[in-house]
Amino acid sequence: MNTKRDFLSITDISPAETRRLIGRAQELKAAPAGSATPLAGKRVALLFEKPSLRTRVSFQIGIAELGGFSLYMGQDEVGLGRREPVSDVARVLSGYVDCIVARVNSHDSLVGLAEYGGVPVINALSDLEHPCQTMADLLTIAETHGKTDGLNLAYIGDGNNVARSLCLGAPAVGMNFAIAAPHGYQLEGARADGGPRPTVHPLVRPADAVSDANVVYTDVWTSMGDEAETAERIRAFQGYTVDGALMAQAAAGACFMHDMPAHYGEEVPPGMLEHPQSVAYQQAHNRLHAQKAVLEFLLA
């Protein structure tokens, strides 16, 4: 019987597992690199249709630190769904590797890899969700505030894949989630199967969202794949820049988060990632530790 687990959505792990993985990520972060090698002898394919800095580097280094071996393949090598059907790619790779980490244009490609492959599949970003980013975000919040339960997270900007995973992941660790976005860019389709149902507080004014926020989060107004809408989005999101003045309206001790890359002069002004309340670089570095915990959970 095939008992493999996939991580396509943040809801593929239970609230208890989410908390356990955050704790394990903290342990792995505190331990010397290479001191635990649960992936010894394991081979991981990195299948990327989109460019990446944090995701690729953190996965490749994390796999190596856990004792495993990784092989990177870009769109030109595989042509997922174009050169070969997703089903064939999944079946072939399953005979070579122990896990597939995929960064794809369409979430349907991930579903196909998981359906036809015989090894765990990890979502390294799709148009629907970004669960690995959310695991790093929850780890960062736990470190910064010493807890997650009862905290309020305000997301300012486009209701995209990052917002969706955050919305689904926040209630698993006892957090409240609110989003401020212009009409037409609100978060849609966020649901949790088998876990705490997210309560989305859709707001229009950023000031309303941050008024009691312990965490203020933003992302780019134009995600990869939406470049044709750049000018339209810049017009729609005027007034949604997160700056020091907006942070001053948040709860005392609030932190600022951004998953990066940042489009300076749009969702944040230049220098905002170095703001005293910013934990953006800590957040980026925590991709490594959170993903190591996920890899160990699925493969060890």
CSV table of C-alpha atoms in Angstrom, one decimal:
chain,number,residue,atom,x,y,z
A,1,MET,CA,0.0,0.0,0.0
A,2,ASN,CA,1.4,3.4,-1.0
A,3,THR,CA,1.4,5.7,2.1
A,4,LYS,CA,3.3,8.6,0.6
A,5,ARG,CA,2.5,12.1,1.7
A,6,ASP,CA,2.5,15.1,-0.6
A,7,PHE,CA,2.8,18.8,0.4
A,8,LEU,CA,0.9,20.6,-2.3
A,9,SER,CA,-1.2,22.8,0.1
A,10,ILE,CA,-0.5,24.0,3.6
A,11,THR,CA,-3.7,22.0,4.4
A,12,ASP,CA,-2.0,18.8,3.5
A,13,ILE,CA,-0.6,18.8,7.0
A,14,SER,CA,-2.8,18.9,10.1
A,15,PRO,CA,-2.7,21.8,12.6
A,16,ALA,CA,-0.9,19.5,15.1
A,17,GLU,CA,1.7,18.6,12.4
A,18,THR,CA,2.1,22.3,11.5
A,19,ARG,CA,3.0,23.1,15.1
A,20,ARG,CA,5.3,20.1,15.3
A,21,LEU,CA,7.1,21.1,12.1
A,22,ILE,CA,7.6,24.6,13.3
A,23,GLY,CA,9.2,23.2,16.5
A,24,ARG,CA,11.4,20.8,14.5
A,25,ALA,CA,12.5,23.7,12.2
A,26,GLN,CA,13.6,25.5,15.4
A,27,GLU,CA,15.6,22.5,16.5
A,28,LEU,CA,17.2,22.1,13.1
A,29,LYS,CA,18.1,25.8,13.0
A,30,ALA,CA,19.8,25.6,16.4
A,31,ALA,CA,21.8,22.4,15.5
A,32,PRO,CA,25.1,22.6,13.6
A,33,ALA,CA,24.6,22.1,9.9
A,34,GLY,CA,25.0,18.5,8.9
A,35,SER,CA,24.6,17.2,12.4
A,36,ALA,CA,21.4,15.3,11.4
A,37,THR,CA,21.3,13.4,8.1
A,38,PRO,CA,17.9,11.8,7.8
A,39,LEU,CA,18.1,12.2,4.0
A,40,ALA,CA,21.2,10.1,3.7
A,41,GLY,CA,21.0,8.1,0.4
A,42,LYS,CA,17.9,10.1,-0.7
A,43,ARG,CA,17.7,11.8,-4.1
A,44,VAL,CA,15.5,14.8,-4.7
A,45,ALA,CA,14.5,16.3,-8.1
A,46,LEU,CA,14.1,20.0,-8.2
A,47,LEU,CA,11.7,20.7,-11.2
A,48,PHE,CA,11.4,24.5,-11.7
A,49,GLU,CA,9.3,26.2,-14.4
A,50,LYS,CA,9.9,29.7,-12.8
A,51,PRO,CA,13.1,31.5,-11.8
A,52,SER,CA,14.1,31.4,-8.2
A,53,LEU,CA,16.6,32.6,-5.7
A,54,ARG,CA,15.4,31.8,-2.2
A,55,THR,CA,13.5,28.6,-3.1
A,56,ARG,CA,16.2,26.9,-5.2
A,57,VAL,CA,19.1,27.8,-2.9
A,58,SER,CA,17.4,26.9,0.3
A,59,PHE,CA,16.2,23.6,-1.0
A,60,GLN,CA,19.5,22.6,-2.5
A,61,ILE,CA,21.5,23.6,0.6
A,62,GLY,CA,18.9,22.0,2.9
A,63,ILE,CA,18.9,18.7,1.1
A,64,ALA,CA,22.7,18.6,1.2
A,65,GLU,CA,22.8,19.5,5.0
A,66,LEU,CA,20.3,16.6,5.6
A,67,GLY,CA,22.6,14.2,3.8
A,68,GLY,CA,20.7,14.0,0.5
A,69,PHE,CA,21.5,14.7,-3.2
A,70,SER,CA,19.6,17.1,-5.4
A,71,LEU,CA,19.3,17.5,-9.1
A,72,TYR,CA,18.0,20.8,-10.6
A,73,MET,CA,16.0,20.8,-13.8
A,74,GLY,CA,14.7,24.0,-15.4
A,75,GLN,CA,11.9,24.4,-17.9
A,76,ASP,CA,14.2,23.9,-20.9
A,77,GLU,CA,15.3,20.4,-19.6
A,78,VAL,CA,11.8,19.1,-19.1
A,79,GLY,CA,9.2,21.2,-20.8
A,80,LEU,CA,6.5,20.0,-18.4
A,81,GLY,CA,3.3,19.4,-20.2
A,82,ARG,CA,4.8,20.6,-23.5
A,83,ARG,CA,7.7,18.3,-24.4
A,84,GLU,CA,6.3,15.5,-22.3
A,85,PRO,CA,3.0,14.9,-20.5
A,86,VAL,CA,3.0,15.5,-16.7
A,87,SER,CA,2.0,11.9,-16.2
A,88,ASP,CA,5.1,10.6,-18.1
A,89,VAL,CA,7.4,13.0,-16.2
A,90,ALA,CA,6.0,11.8,-12.9
A,91,ARG,CA,6.3,8.1,-13.7
A,92,VAL,CA,9.9,8.4,-15.0
A,93,LEU,CA,11.2,10.6,-12.2
A,94,SER,CA,9.6,8.3,-9.6
A,95,GLY,CA,12.0,5.6,-10.8
A,96,TYR,CA,15.1,7.8,-10.3
A,97,VAL,CA,14.4,9.9,-7.2
A,98,ASP,CA,12.8,9.8,-3.7
A,99,CYS,CA,11.0,13.1,-3.9
A,100,ILE,CA,10.0,15.8,-6.4
A,101,VAL,CA,10.1,19.5,-5.5
A,102,ALA,CA,8.3,21.4,-8.2
A,103,ARG,CA,7.9,25.1,-8.8
A,104,VAL,CA,5.2,25.4,-11.5
A,105,ASN,CA,3.1,27.7,-13.6
A,106,SER,CA,-0.1,25.8,-13.0
A,107,HIS,CA,-1.2,24.0,-9.8
A,108,ASP,CA,-2.7,21.3,-12.0
A,109,SER,CA,0.8,20.2,-12.9
A,110,LEU,CA,1.5,19.6,-9.2
A,111,VAL,CA,-1.7,17.6,-8.9
A,112,GLY,CA,-0.7,15.5,-11.9
A,113,LEU,CA,2.8,14.9,-10.5
A,114,ALA,CA,1.3,13.7,-7.2
A,115,GLU,CA,-1.3,11.6,-8.9
A,116,TYR,CA,0.9,9.7,-11.3
A,117,GLY,CA,4.2,9.7,-9.4
A,118,GLY,CA,5.1,7.2,-6.7
A,119,VAL,CA,7.2,9.6,-4.5
A,120,PRO,CA,6.3,12.6,-2.4
A,121,VAL,CA,5.7,15.9,-4.2
A,122,ILE,CA,6.4,19.3,-2.6
A,123,ASN,CA,4.9,22.5,-3.9
A,124,ALA,CA,7.8,25.0,-4.2
A,125,LEU,CA,5.3,27.6,-5.6
A,126,SER,CA,2.3,27.4,-7.9
A,127,ASP,CA,-0.3,29.9,-9.1
A,128,LEU,CA,-2.6,28.7,-6.3
A,129,GLU,CA,-0.4,28.3,-3.2
A,130,HIS,CA,3.1,28.7,-1.7
A,131,PRO,CA,3.0,26.5,1.4
A,132,CYS,CA,6.8,26.3,1.9
A,133,GLN,CA,6.8,30.1,2.2
A,134,THR,CA,4.0,30.0,4.8
A,135,MET,CA,6.0,27.4,6.9
A,136,ALA,CA,8.9,29.8,7.0
A,137,ASP,CA,6.6,32.7,7.8
A,138,LEU,CA,5.0,30.9,10.7
A,139,LEU,CA,8.4,29.9,12.0
A,140,THR,CA,9.5,33.6,11.8
A,141,ILE,CA,6.4,34.8,13.6
A,142,ALA,CA,6.9,32.2,16.4
A,143,GLU,CA,10.5,33.3,16.8
A,144,THR,CA,9.7,37.0,16.8
A,145,HIS,CA,6.7,37.0,19.1
A,146,GLY,CA,7.5,33.9,21.1
A,147,LYS,CA,4.1,32.4,20.2
A,148,THR,CA,1.5,32.3,17.4
A,149,ASP,CA,-1.8,31.8,19.3
A,150,GLY,CA,-4.0,34.8,19.5
A,151,LEU,CA,-1.9,37.0,17.1
A,152,ASN,CA,-3.4,39.0,14.3
A,153,LEU,CA,-1.9,39.0,10.8
A,154,ALA,CA,-2.8,41.7,8.4
A,155,TYR,CA,-2.0,41.1,4.8
A,156,ILE,CA,-1.9,44.2,2.6
A,157,GLY,CA,-2.1,43.7,-1.2
A,158,ASP,CA,-3.1,41.2,-3.9
A,159,GLY,CA,-5.0,38.1,-2.8
A,160,ASN,CA,-2.5,35.8,-4.5
A,161,ASN,CA,-0.9,32.4,-3.8
A,162,VAL,CA,1.1,33.7,-0.8
A,163,ALA,CA,-2.0,35.3,0.7
A,164,ARG,CA,-4.0,32.1,0.2
A,165,SER,CA,-1.5,29.8,1.9
A,166,LEU,CA,-1.2,32.3,4.8
A,167,CYS,CA,-4.9,32.5,5.2
A,168,LEU,CA,-5.1,28.7,5.4
A,169,GLY,CA,-2.0,28.3,7.6
A,170,ALA,CA,-2.7,31.0,10.1
A,171,PRO,CA,-5.7,29.4,11.9
A,172,ALA,CA,-3.8,26.1,12.2
A,173,VAL,CA,-1.5,27.8,14.7
A,174,GLY,CA,-4.2,29.9,16.4
A,175,MET,CA,-3.7,33.2,14.4
A,176,ASN,CA,-6.3,35.5,12.9
A,177,PHE,CA,-6.0,36.6,9.3
A,178,ALA,CA,-7.3,39.8,7.6
A,179,ILE,CA,-6.6,41.1,4.1
A,180,ALA,CA,-6.9,44.6,2.7
A,181,ALA,CA,-7.0,44.6,-1.1
A,182,PRO,CA,-8.8,46.7,-3.7
A,183,HIS,CA,-12.0,45.5,-5.2
A,184,GLY,CA,-11.3,42.8,-7.8
A,185,TYR,CA,-8.1,41.7,-6.1
A,186,GLN,CA,-9.6,40.2,-2.9
A,187,LEU,CA,-8.7,36.7,-1.8
A,188,GLU,CA,-10.9,34.0,-3.3
A,189,GLY,CA,-11.1,30.2,-3.1
A,190,ALA,CA,-9.4,29.8,0.3
A,191,ARG,CA,-10.8,26.8,2.1
A,192,ALA,CA,-9.5,24.3,4.6
A,193,ASP,CA,-10.4,20.6,4.4
A,194,GLY,CA,-10.2,18.8,7.7
A,195,GLY,CA,-8.6,21.8,9.6
A,196,PRO,CA,-9.7,25.0,11.2
A,197,ARG,CA,-11.8,26.9,8.7
A,198,PRO,CA,-10.1,30.2,7.9
A,199,THR,CA,-12.1,33.3,8.7
A,200,VAL,CA,-11.1,35.9,6.1
A,201,HIS,CA,-11.8,39.5,7.0
A,202,PRO,CA,-11.9,41.2,3.6
A,203,LEU,CA,-11.2,44.9,4.0
A,204,VAL,CA,-10.4,47.7,1.6
A,205,ARG,CA,-8.5,50.2,3.6
A,206,PRO,CA,-5.0,49.1,4.8
A,207,ALA,CA,-5.4,51.2,8.0
A,208,ASP,CA,-8.4,49.2,9.0
A,209,ALA,CA,-6.5,45.9,8.6
A,210,VAL,CA,-3.4,46.9,10.6
A,211,SER,CA,-5.2,48.7,13.5
A,212,ASP,CA,-4.7,45.6,15.8
A,213,ALA,CA,-2.2,43.7,13.8
A,214,ASN,CA,0.8,42.0,15.4
A,215,VAL,CA,2.1,41.0,11.9
A,216,VAL,CA,1.9,43.2,8.8
A,217,TYR,CA,2.6,41.4,5.6
A,218,THR,CA,2.8,42.4,2.0
A,219,ASP,CA,3.8,41.0,-1.4
A,220,VAL,CA,4.3,42.3,-4.9
A,221,TRP,CA,1.3,43.8,-6.7
A,222,THR,CA,2.2,42.0,-9.9
A,223,SER,CA,3.2,38.3,-9.5
A,224,MET,CA,5.1,36.2,-12.0
A,225,GLY,CA,2.8,35.5,-14.9
A,226,ASP,CA,0.8,38.7,-14.4
A,227,GLU,CA,3.3,41.0,-16.0
A,228,ALA,CA,0.8,42.0,-18.8
A,229,GLU,CA,-1.3,43.6,-16.1
A,230,THR,CA,1.5,45.6,-14.5
A,231,ALA,CA,0.2,49.1,-15.4
A,232,GLU,CA,-3.4,48.3,-14.5
A,233,ARG,CA,-2.3,46.8,-11.1
A,234,ILE,CA,-0.1,49.7,-10.2
A,235,ARG,CA,-3.1,52.0,-10.7
A,236,ALA,CA,-5.4,49.7,-8.7
A,237,PHE,CA,-3.0,49.4,-5.7
A,238,GLN,CA,-2.3,53.0,-5.2
A,239,GLY,CA,-2.6,53.6,-1.4
A,240,TYR,CA,-1.6,50.0,-0.6
A,241,THR,CA,2.1,50.7,0.0
A,242,VAL,CA,3.3,49.4,3.4
A,243,ASP,CA,5.7,52.0,4.9
A,244,GLY,CA,6.7,53.3,8.3
A,245,ALA,CA,3.6,55.4,8.6
A,246,LEU,CA,1.3,52.4,8.2
A,247,MET,CA,3.4,50.3,10.6
A,248,ALA,CA,3.0,53.1,13.2
A,249,GLN,CA,-0.8,52.3,13.1
A,250,ALA,CA,-0.2,48.6,13.9
A,251,ALA,CA,-0.2,47.1,17.4
A,252,ALA,CA,2.8,47.8,19.7
A,253,GLY,CA,5.7,45.4,18.8
A,254,ALA,CA,4.3,44.5,15.4
A,255,CYS,CA,6.7,43.1,12.9
A,256,PHE,CA,6.8,43.6,9.1
A,257,MET,CA,7.1,40.8,6.7
A,258,HIS,CA,7.7,40.4,2.9
A,259,ASP,CA,8.4,37.2,1.1
A,260,MET,CA,10.6,38.9,-1.5
A,261,PRO,CA,11.6,39.8,-4.1
A,262,ALA,CA,10.3,43.3,-3.5
A,263,HIS,CA,9.3,45.9,-6.1
A,264,TYR,CA,10.6,49.0,-4.4
A,265,GLY,CA,8.4,52.1,-5.0
A,266,GLU,CA,5.3,49.9,-5.3
A,267,GLU,CA,4.2,47.8,-2.3
A,268,VAL,CA,7.1,49.1,-0.2
A,269,PRO,CA,9.4,52.2,-0.4
A,270,PRO,CA,13.1,51.8,-0.8
A,271,GLY,CA,14.7,50.7,2.5
A,272,MET,CA,11.5,49.2,4.0
A,273,LEU,CA,13.1,45.8,4.3
A,274,GLU,CA,15.7,47.3,6.6
A,275,HIS,CA,13.0,49.1,8.8
A,276,PRO,CA,13.5,48.4,12.5
A,277,GLN,CA,10.3,46.4,12.6
A,278,SER,CA,11.2,44.3,9.5
A,279,VAL,CA,12.0,40.6,9.8
A,280,ALA,CA,12.1,40.1,6.0
A,281,TYR,CA,15.7,38.8,5.9
A,282,GLN,CA,15.2,36.5,8.9
A,283,GLN,CA,12.0,35.3,7.1
A,284,ALA,CA,14.0,34.6,3.9
A,285,HIS,CA,16.7,32.7,5.8
A,286,ASN,CA,14.0,30.6,7.6
A,287,ARG,CA,13.0,29.1,4.2
A,288,LEU,CA,16.1,26.8,4.7
A,289,HIS,CA,15.1,25.6,8.2
A,290,ALA,CA,11.3,25.2,7.5
A,291,GLN,CA,11.9,23.3,4.3
A,292,LYS,CA,14.4,21.0,6.0
A,293,ALA,CA,11.7,20.1,8.5
A,294,VAL,CA,9.2,19.4,5.7
A,295,LEU,CA,11.7,17.2,3.8
A,296,GLU,CA,12.5,15.2,6.9
A,297,PHE,CA,8.8,14.8,7.7
A,298,LEU,CA,8.0,13.4,4.2
A,299,LEU,CA,11.2,11.3,3.6
A,300,ALA,CA,12.8,10.2,6.8
